[in-house]
mmCIF file with all atom_site columns, C-alpha atoms and ligand atoms in Angstrom:
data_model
loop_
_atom_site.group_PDB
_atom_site.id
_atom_site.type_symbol
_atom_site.label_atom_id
_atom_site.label_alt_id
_atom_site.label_comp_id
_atom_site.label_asym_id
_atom_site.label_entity_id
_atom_site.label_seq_id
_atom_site.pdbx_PDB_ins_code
_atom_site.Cartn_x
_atom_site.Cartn_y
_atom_site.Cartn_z
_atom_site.occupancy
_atom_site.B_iso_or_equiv
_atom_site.pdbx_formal_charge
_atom_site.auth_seq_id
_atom_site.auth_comp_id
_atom_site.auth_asym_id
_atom_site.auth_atom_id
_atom_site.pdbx_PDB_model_num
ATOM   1   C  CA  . UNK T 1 1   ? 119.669 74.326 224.370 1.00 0.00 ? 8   UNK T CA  1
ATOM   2   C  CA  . UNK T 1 2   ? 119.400 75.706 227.966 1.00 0.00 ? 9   UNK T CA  1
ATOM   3   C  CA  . UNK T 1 3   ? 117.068 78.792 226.550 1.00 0.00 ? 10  UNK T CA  1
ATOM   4   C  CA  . UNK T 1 4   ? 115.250 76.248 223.921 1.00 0.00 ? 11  UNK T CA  1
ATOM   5   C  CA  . UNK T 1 5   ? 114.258 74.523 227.113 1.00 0.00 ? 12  UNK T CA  1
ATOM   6   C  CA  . UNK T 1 6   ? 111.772 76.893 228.805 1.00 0.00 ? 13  UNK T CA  1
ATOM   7   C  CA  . UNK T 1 7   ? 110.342 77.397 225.562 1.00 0.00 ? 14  UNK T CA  1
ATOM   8   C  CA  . UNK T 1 8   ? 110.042 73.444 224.585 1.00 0.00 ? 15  UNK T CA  1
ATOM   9   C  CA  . UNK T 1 9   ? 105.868 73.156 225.833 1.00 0.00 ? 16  UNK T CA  1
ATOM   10  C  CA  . UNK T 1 10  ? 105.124 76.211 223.636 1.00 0.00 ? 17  UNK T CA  1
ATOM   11  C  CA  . UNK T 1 11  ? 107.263 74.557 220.769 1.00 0.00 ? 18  UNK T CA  1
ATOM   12  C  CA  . UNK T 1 12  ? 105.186 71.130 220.911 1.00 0.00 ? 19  UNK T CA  1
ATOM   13  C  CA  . UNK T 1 13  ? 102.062 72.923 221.528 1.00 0.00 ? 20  UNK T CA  1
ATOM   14  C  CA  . UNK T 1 14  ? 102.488 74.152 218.175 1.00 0.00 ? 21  UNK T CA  1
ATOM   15  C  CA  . UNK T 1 15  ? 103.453 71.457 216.708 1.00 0.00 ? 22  UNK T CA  1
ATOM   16  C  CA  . UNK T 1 16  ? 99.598  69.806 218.027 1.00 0.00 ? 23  UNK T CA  1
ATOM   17  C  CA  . UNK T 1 17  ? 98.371  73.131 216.471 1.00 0.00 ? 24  UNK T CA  1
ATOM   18  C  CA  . UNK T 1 18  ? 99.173  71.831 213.395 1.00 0.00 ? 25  UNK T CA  1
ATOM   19  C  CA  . UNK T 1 19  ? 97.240  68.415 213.502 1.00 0.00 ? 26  UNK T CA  1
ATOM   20  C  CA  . UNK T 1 20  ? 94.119  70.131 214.207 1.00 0.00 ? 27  UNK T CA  1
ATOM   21  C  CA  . UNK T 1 21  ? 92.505  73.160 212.432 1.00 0.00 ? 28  UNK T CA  1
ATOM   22  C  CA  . UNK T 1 22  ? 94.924  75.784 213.932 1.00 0.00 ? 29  UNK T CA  1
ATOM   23  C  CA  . UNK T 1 23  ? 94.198  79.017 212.277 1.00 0.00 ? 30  UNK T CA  1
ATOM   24  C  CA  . UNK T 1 24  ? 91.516  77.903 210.130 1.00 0.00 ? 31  UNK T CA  1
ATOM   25  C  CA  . UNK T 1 25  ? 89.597  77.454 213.425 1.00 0.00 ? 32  UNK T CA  1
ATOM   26  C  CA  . UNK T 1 26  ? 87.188  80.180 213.337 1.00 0.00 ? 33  UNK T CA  1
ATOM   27  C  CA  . UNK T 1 27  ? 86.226  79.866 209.638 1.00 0.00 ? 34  UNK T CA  1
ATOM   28  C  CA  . UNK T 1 28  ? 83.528  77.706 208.398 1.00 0.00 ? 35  UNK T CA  1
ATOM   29  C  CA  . UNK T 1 29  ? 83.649  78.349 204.853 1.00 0.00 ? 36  UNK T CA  1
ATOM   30  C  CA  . UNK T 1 30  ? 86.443  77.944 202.060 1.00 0.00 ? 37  UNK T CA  1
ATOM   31  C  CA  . UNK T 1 31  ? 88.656  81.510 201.864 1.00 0.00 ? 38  UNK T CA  1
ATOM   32  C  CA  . UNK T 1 32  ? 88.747  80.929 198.123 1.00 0.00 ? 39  UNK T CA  1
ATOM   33  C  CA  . UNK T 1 33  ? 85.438  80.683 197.111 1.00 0.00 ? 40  UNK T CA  1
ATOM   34  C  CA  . UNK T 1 34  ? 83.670  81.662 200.607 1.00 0.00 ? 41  UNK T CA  1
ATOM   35  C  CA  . UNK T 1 35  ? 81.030  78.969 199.385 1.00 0.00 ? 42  UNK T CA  1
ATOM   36  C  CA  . UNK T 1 36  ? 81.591  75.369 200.235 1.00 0.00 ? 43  UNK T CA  1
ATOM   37  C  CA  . UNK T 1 37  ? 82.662  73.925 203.264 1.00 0.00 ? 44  UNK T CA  1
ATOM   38  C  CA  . UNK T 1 38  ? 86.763  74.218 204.110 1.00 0.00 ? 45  UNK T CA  1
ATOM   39  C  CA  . UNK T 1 39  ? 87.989  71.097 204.610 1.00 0.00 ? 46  UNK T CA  1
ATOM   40  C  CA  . UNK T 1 40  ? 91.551  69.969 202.953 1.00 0.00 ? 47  UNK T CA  1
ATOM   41  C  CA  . UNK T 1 41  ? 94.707  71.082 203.907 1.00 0.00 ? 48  UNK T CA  1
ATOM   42  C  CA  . UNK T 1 42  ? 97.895  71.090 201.712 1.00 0.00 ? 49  UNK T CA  1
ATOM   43  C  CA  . UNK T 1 43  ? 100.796 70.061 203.624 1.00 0.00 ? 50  UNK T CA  1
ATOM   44  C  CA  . UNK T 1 44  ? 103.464 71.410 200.632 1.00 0.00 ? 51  UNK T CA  1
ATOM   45  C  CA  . UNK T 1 45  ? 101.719 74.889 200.185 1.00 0.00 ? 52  UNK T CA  1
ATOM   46  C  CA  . UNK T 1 46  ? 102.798 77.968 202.336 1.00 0.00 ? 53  UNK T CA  1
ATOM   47  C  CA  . UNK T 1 47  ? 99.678  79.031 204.834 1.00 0.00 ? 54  UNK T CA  1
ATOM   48  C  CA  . UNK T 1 48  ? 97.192  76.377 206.597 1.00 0.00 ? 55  UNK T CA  1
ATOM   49  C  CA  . UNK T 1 49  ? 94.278  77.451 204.708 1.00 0.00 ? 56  UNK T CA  1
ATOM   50  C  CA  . UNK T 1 50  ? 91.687  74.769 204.242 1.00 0.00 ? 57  UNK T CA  1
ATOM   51  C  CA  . UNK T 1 51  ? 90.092  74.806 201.276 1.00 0.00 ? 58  UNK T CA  1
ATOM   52  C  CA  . UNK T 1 52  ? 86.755  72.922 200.025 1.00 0.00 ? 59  UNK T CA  1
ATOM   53  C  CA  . UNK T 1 53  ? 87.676  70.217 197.351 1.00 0.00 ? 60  UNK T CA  1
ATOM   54  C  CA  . UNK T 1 54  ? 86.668  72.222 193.962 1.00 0.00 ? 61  UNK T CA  1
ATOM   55  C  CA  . UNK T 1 55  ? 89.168  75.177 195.242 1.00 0.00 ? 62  UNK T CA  1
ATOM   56  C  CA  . UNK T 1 56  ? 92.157  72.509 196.410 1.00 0.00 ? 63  UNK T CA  1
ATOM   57  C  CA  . UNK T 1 57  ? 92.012  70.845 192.932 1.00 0.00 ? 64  UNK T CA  1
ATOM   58  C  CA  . UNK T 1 58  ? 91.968  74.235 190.945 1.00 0.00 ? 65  UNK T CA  1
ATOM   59  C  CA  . UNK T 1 59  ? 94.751  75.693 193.264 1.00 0.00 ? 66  UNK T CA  1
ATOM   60  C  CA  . UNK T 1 60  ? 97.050  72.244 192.449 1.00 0.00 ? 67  UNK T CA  1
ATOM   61  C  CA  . UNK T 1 61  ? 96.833  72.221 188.702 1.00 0.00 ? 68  UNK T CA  1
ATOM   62  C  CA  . UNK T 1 62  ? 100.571 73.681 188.355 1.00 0.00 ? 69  UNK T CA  1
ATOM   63  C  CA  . UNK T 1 63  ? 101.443 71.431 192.017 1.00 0.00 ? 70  UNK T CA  1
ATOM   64  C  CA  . UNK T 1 64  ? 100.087 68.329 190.939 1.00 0.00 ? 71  UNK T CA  1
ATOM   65  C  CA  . UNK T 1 65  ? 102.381 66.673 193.446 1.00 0.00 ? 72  UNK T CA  1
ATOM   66  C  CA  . UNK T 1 66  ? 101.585 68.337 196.710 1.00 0.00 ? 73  UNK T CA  1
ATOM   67  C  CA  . UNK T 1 67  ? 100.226 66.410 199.891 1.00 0.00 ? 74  UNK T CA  1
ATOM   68  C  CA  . UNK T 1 68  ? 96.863  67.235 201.243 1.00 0.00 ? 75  UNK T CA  1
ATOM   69  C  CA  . UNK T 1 69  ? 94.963  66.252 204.480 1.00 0.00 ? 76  UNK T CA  1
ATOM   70  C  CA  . UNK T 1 70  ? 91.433  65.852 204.693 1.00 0.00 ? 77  UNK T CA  1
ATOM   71  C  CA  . UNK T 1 71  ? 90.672  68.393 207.471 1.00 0.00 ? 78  UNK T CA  1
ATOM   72  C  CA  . UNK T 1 72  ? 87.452  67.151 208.786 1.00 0.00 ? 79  UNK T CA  1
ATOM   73  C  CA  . UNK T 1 73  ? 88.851  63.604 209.347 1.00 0.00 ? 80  UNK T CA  1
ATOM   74  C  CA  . UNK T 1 74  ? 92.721  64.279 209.526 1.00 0.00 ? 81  UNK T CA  1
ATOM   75  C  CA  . UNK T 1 75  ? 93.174  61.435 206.849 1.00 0.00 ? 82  UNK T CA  1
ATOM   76  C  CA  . UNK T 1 76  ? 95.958  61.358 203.843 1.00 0.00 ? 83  UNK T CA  1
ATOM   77  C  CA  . UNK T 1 77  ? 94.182  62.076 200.115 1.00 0.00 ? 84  UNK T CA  1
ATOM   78  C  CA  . UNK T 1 78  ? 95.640  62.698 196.836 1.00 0.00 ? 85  UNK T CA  1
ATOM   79  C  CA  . UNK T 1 79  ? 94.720  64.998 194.474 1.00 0.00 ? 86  UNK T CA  1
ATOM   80  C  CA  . UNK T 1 80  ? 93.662  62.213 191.815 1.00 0.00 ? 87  UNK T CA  1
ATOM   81  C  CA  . UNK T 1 81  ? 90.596  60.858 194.752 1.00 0.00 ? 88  UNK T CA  1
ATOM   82  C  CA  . UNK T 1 82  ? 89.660  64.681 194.282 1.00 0.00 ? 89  UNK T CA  1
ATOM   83  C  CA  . UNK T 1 83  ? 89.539  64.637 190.484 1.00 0.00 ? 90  UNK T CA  1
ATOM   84  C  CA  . UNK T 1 84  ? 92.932  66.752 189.796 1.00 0.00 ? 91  UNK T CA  1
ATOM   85  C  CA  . UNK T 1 85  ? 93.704  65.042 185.903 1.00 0.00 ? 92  UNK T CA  1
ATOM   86  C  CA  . UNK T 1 86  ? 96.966  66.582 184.643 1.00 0.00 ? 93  UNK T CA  1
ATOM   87  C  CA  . UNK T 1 87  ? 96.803  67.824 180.937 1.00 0.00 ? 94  UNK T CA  1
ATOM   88  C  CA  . UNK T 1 88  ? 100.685 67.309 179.519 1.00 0.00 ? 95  UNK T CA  1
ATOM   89  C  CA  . UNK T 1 89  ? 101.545 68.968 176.134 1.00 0.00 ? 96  UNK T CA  1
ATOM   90  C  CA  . UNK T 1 90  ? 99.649  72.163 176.337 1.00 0.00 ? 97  UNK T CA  1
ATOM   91  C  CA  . UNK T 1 91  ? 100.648 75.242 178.779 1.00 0.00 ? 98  UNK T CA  1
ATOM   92  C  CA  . UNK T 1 92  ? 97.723  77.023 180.024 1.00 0.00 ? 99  UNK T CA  1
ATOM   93  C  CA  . UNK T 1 93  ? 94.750  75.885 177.901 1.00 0.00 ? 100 UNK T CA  1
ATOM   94  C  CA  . UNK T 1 94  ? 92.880  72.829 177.783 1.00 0.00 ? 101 UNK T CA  1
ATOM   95  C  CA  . UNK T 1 95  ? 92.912  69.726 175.279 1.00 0.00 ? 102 UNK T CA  1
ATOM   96  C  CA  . UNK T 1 96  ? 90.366  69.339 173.020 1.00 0.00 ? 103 UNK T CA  1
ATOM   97  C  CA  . UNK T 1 97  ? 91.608  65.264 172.364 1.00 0.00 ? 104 UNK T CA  1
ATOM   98  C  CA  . UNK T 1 98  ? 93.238  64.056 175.554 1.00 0.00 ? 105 UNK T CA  1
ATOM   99  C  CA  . UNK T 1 99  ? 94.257  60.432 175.832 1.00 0.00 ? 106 UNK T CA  1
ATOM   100 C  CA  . UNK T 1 100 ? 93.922  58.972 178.969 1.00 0.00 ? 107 UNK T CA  1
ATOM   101 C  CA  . UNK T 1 101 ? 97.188  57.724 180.528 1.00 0.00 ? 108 UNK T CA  1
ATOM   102 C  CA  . UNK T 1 102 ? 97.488  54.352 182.599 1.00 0.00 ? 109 UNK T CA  1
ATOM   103 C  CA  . UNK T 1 103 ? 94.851  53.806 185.300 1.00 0.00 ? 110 UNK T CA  1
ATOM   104 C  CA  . UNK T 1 104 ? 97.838  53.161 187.706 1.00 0.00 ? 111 UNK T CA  1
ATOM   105 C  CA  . UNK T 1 105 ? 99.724  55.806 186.284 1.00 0.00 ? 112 UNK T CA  1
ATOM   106 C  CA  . UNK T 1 106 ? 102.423 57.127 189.470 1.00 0.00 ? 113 UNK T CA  1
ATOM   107 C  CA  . UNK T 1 107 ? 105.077 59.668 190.118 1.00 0.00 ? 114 UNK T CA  1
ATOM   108 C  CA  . UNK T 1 108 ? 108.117 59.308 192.245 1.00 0.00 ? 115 UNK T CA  1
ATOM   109 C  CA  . UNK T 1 109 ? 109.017 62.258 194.046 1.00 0.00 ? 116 UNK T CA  1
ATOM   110 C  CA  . UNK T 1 110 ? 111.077 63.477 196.701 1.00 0.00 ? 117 UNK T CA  1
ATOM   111 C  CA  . UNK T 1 111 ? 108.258 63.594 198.958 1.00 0.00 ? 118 UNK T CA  1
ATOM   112 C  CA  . UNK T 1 112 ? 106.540 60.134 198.234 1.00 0.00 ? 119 UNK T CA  1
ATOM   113 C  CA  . UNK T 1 113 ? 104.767 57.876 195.756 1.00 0.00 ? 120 UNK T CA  1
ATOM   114 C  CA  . UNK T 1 114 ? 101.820 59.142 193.950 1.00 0.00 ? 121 UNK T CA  1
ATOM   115 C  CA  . UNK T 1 115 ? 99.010  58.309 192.214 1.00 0.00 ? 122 UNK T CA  1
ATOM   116 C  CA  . UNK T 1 116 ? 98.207  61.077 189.281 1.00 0.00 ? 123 UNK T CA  1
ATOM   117 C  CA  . UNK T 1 117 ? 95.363  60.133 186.968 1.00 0.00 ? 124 UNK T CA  1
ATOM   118 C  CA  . UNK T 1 118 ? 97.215  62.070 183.473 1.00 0.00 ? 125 UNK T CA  1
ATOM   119 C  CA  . UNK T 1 119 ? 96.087  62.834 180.400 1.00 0.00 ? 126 UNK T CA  1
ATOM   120 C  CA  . UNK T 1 120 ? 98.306  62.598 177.610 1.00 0.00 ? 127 UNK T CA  1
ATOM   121 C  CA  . UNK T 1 121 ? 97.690  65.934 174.514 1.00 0.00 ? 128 UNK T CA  1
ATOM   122 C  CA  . UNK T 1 122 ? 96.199  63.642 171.390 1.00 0.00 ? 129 UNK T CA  1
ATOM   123 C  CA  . UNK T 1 123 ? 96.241  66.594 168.868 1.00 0.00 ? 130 UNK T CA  1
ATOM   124 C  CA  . UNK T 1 124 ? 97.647  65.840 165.932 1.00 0.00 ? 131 UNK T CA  1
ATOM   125 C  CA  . UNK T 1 125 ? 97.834  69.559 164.640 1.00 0.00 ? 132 UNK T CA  1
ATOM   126 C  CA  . UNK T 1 126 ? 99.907  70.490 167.702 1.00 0.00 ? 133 UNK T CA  1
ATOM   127 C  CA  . UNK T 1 127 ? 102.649 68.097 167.274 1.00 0.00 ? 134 UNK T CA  1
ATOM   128 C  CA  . UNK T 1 128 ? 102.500 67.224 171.022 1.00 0.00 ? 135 UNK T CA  1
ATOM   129 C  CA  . UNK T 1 129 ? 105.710 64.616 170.574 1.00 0.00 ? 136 UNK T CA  1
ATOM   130 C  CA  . UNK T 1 130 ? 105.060 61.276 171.995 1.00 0.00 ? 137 UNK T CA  1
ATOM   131 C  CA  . UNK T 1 131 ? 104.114 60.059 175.156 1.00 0.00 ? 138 UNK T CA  1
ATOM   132 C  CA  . UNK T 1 132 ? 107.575 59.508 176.333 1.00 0.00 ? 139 UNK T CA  1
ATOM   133 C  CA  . UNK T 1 133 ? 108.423 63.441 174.907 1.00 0.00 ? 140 UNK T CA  1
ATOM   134 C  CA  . UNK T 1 134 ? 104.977 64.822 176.583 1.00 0.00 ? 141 UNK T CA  1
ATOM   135 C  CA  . UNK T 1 135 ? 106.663 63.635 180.511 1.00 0.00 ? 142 UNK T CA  1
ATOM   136 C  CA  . UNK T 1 136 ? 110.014 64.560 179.890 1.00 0.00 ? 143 UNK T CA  1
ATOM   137 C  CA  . UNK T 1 137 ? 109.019 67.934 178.691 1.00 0.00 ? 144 UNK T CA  1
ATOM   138 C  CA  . UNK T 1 138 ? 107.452 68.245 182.125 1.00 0.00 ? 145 UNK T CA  1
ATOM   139 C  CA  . UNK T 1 139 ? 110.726 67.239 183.996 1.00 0.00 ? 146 UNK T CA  1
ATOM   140 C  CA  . UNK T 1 140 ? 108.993 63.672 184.603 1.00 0.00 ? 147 UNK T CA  1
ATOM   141 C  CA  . UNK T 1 141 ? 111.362 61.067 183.830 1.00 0.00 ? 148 UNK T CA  1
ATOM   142 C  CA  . UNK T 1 142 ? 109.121 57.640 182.154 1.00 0.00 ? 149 UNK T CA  1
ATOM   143 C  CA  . UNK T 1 143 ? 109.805 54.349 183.135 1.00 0.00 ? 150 UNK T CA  1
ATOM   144 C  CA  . UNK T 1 144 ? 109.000 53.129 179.800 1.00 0.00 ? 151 UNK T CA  1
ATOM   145 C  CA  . UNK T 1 145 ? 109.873 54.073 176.555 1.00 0.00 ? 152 UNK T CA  1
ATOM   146 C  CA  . UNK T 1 146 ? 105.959 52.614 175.485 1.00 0.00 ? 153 UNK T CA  1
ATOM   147 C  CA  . UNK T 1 147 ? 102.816 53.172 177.010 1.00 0.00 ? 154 UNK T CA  1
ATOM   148 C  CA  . UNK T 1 148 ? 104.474 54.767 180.501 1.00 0.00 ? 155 UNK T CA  1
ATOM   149 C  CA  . UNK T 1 149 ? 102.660 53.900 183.547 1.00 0.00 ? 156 UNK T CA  1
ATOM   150 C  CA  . UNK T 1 150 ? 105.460 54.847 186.082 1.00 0.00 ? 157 UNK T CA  1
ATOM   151 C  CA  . UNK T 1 151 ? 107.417 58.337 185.869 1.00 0.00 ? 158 UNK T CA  1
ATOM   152 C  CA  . UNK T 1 152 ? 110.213 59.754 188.563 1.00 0.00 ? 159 UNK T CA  1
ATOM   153 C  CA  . UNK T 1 153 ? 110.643 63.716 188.912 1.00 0.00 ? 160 UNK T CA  1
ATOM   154 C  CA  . UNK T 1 154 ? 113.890 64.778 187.697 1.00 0.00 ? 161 UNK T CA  1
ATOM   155 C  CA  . UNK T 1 155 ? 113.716 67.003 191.036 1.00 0.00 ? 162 UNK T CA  1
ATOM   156 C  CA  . UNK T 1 156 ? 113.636 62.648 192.767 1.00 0.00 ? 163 UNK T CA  1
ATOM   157 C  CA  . UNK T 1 157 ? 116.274 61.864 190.656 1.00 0.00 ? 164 UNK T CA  1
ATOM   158 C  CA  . UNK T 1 158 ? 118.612 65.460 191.886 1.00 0.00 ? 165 UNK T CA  1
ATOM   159 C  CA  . UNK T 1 159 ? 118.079 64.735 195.010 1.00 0.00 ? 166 UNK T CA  1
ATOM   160 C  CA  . UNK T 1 160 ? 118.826 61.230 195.170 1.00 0.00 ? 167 UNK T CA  1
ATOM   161 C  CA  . UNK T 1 161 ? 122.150 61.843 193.686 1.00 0.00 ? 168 UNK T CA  1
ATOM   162 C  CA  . UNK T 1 162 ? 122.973 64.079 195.308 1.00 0.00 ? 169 UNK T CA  1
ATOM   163 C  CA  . UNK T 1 163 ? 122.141 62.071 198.469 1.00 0.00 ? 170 UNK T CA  1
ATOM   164 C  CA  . UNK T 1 164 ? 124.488 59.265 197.257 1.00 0.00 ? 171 UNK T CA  1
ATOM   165 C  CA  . UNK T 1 165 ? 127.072 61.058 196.669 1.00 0.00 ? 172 UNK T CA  1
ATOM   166 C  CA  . UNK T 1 166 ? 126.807 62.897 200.531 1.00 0.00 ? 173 UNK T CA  1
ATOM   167 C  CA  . UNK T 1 167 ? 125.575 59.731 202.224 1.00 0.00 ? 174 UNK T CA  1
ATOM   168 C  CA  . UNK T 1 168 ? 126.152 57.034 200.427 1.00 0.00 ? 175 UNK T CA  1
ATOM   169 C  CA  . UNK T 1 169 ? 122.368 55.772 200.555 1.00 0.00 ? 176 UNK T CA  1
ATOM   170 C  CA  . UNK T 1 170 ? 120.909 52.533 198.542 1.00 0.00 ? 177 UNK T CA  1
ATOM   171 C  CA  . UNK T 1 171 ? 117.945 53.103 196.021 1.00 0.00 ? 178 UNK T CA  1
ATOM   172 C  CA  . UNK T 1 172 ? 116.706 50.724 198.251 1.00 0.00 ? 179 UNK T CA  1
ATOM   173 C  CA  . UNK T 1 173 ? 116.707 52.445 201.221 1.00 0.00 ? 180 UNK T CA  1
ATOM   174 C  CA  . UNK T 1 174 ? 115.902 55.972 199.722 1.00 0.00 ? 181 UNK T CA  1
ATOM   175 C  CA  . UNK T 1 175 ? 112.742 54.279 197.462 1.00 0.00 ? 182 UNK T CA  1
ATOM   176 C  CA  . UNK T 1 176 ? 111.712 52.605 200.820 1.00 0.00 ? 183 UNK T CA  1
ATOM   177 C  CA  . UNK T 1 177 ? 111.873 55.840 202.509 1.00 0.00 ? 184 UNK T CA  1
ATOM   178 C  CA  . UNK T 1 178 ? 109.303 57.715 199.836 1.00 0.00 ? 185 UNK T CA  1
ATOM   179 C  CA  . UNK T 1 179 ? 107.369 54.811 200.336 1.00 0.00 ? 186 UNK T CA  1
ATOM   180 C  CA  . UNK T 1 180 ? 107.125 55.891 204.342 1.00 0.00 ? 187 UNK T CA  1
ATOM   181 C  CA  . UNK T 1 181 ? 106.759 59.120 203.145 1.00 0.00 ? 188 UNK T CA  1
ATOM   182 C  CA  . UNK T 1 182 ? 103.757 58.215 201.339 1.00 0.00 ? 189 UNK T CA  1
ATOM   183 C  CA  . UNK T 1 183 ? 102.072 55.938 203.696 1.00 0.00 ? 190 UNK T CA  1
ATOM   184 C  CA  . UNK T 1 184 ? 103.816 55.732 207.440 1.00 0.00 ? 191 UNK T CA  1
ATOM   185 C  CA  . UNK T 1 185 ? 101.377 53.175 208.746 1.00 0.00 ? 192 UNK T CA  1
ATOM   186 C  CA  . UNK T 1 186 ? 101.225 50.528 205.273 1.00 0.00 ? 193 UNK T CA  1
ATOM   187 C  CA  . UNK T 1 187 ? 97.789  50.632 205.464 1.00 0.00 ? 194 UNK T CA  1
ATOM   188 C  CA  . UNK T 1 188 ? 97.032  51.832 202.043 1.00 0.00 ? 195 UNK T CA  1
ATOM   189 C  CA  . UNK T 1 189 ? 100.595 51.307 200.516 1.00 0.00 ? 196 UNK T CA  1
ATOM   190 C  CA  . UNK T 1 190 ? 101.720 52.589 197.243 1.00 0.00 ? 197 UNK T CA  1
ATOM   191 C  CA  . UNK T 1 191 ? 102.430 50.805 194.118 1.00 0.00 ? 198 UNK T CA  1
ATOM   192 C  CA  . UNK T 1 192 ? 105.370 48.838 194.343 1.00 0.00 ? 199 UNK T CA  1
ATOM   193 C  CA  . UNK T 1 193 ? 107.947 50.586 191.501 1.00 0.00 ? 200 UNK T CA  1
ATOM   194 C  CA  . UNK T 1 194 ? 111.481 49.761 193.093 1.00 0.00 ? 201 UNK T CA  1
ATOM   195 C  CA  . UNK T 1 195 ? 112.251 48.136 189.840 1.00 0.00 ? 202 UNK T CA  1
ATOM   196 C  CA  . UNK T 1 196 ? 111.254 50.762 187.685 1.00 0.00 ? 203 UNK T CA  1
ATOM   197 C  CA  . UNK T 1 197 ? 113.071 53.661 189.788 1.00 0.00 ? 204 UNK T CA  1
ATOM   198 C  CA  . UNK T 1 198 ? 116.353 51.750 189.580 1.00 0.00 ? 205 UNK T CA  1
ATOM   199 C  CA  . UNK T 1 199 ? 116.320 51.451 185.953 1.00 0.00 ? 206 UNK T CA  1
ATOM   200 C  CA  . UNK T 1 200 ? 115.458 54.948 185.358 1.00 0.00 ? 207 UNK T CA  1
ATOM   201 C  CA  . UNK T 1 201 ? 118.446 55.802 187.469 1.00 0.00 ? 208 UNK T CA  1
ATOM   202 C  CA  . UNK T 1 202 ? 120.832 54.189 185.646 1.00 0.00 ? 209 UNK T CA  1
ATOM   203 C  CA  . UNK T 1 203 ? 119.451 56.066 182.424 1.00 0.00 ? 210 UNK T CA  1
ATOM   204 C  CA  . UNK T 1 204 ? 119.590 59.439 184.136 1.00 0.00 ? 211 UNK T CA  1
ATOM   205 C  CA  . UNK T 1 205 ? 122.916 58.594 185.542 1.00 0.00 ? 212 UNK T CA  1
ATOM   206 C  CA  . UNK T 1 206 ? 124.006 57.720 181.529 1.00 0.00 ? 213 UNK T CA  1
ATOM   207 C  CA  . UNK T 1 207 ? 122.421 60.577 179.729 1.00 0.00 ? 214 UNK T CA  1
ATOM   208 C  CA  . UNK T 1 208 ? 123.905 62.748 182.452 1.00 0.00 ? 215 UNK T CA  1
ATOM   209 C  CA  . UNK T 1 209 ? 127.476 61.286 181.579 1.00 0.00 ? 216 UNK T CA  1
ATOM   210 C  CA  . UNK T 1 210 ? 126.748 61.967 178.259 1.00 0.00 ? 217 UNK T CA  1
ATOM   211 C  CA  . UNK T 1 211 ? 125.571 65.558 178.234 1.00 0.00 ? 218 UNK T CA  1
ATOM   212 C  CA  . UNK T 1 212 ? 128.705 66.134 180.862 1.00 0.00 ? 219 UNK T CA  1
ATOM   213 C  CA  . UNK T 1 213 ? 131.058 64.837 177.950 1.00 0.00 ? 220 UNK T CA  1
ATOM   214 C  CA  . UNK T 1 214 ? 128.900 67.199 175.438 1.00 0.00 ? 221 UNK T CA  1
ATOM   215 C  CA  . UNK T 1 215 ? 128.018 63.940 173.686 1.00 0.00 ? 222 UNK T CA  1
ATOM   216 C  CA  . UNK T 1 216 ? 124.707 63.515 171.550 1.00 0.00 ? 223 UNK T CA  1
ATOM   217 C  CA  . UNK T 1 217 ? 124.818 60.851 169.191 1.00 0.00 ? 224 UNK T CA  1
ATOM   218 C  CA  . UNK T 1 218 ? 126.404 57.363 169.677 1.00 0.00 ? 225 UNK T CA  1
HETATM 219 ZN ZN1 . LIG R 2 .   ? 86.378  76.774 197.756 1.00 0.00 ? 308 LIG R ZN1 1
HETATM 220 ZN ZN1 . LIG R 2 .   ? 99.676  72.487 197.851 1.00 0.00 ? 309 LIG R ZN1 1
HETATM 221 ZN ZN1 . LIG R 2 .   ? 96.064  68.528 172.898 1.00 0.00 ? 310 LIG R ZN1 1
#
């Protein structure tokens, strides 16, 4: 700690680096497209780039739940107030009949609440499964087994096992904490889905008994 110590100003300076435009300082433009103005940082991607909103959206289509900063004004925005829509049931290639998911449709995840504006693969040649098929095959776990407006990662669901069993937490106090994570001030909170993350719990802790006991059927 002793060493730490003479080093502790350069430590915080760099941790007020961060909050401003740190290496992105010099550049005007976006590196991707070297057009538009740079101006949103991802705080989940590797390297403070800041990138112009057409380049941030395009660069998040496979990271639909990363957290970005508006760069100019230092202010939380999601993806969805950028115009990221996620396409479920197709892998690389775009749906000709998507069906637009809830207007409130949101994500638990292990680092907050989000809003995603989805769209759901309509084609009936492609046998897309249903709605409730189209999350799960995306590792997002649906609240709902109809018309789905609330999902939890199964990454969420890992970690807050895994968190129980080490610490003993509440889904109270771990929901409650993503919902910090999300907004720290409760200015503009989140949807309130404390219900629906408890019951999908208790389903994920069931199936997970099941498949443990290599059982399928009842
Ligand atoms: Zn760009
Ligand atoms: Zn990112
Ligand atoms: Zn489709």
């Amino acid at each position: 700690l002793k060493a730490w110590k003479s080093h502790r100003d350069e430590y915080l300076d760099e941790l007020h680096r961060l909050e401003g435009r740190g290496d992105a300082a010099h550049l005007h433009s976006c590196p991707k497209c070297g057009v538009r103005p740079g101006k949103i940082r991802c705080e989940d991607c590797f390297g403070e780039e800041l990138l112009c909103e057409t380049c941030c959206v395009h660069t998040h289509q496979s990271n639909p739940l990363h957290v970005r900063w508006n760069g100019r004004s230092f202010e939380r925005c999601t993806l969805k107030q950028l115009g990221l829509r996620v396409q479920l049931g197709h892998v690389n290639s775009t749906c000709p009949c998507p069906r637009k998911g809830n207007v409130d449709f949101t994500i638990i995840h292990t680092n907050g609440v989000h809003s995603v504006a989805v769209d759901f693969c309509g084609c009936e040649d492609q046998n897309p499964g249903s709605m409730r098929q189209q999350l799960l095959r995306r590792r997002w776990f649906p609240g709902t087994v109809t018309e789905p407006q609330t999902c939890c990662t199964f990454a969420c669901l890992k970690q807050f096992h895994t968190l129980t069993l080490q610490s003993k937490v509440s889904g109270y106090d771990y929901y409650r904490a993503l919902e910090c994570l999300a907004d720290n001030t409760g200015i503009n909170p989140p949807p309130e889905r404390l219900k629906t993350f408890m019951r999908i719990v208790r389903q994920w802790r069931h199936l997970r008994m099941l498949k443990r006991a290599g059982i399928r059927y009842d």
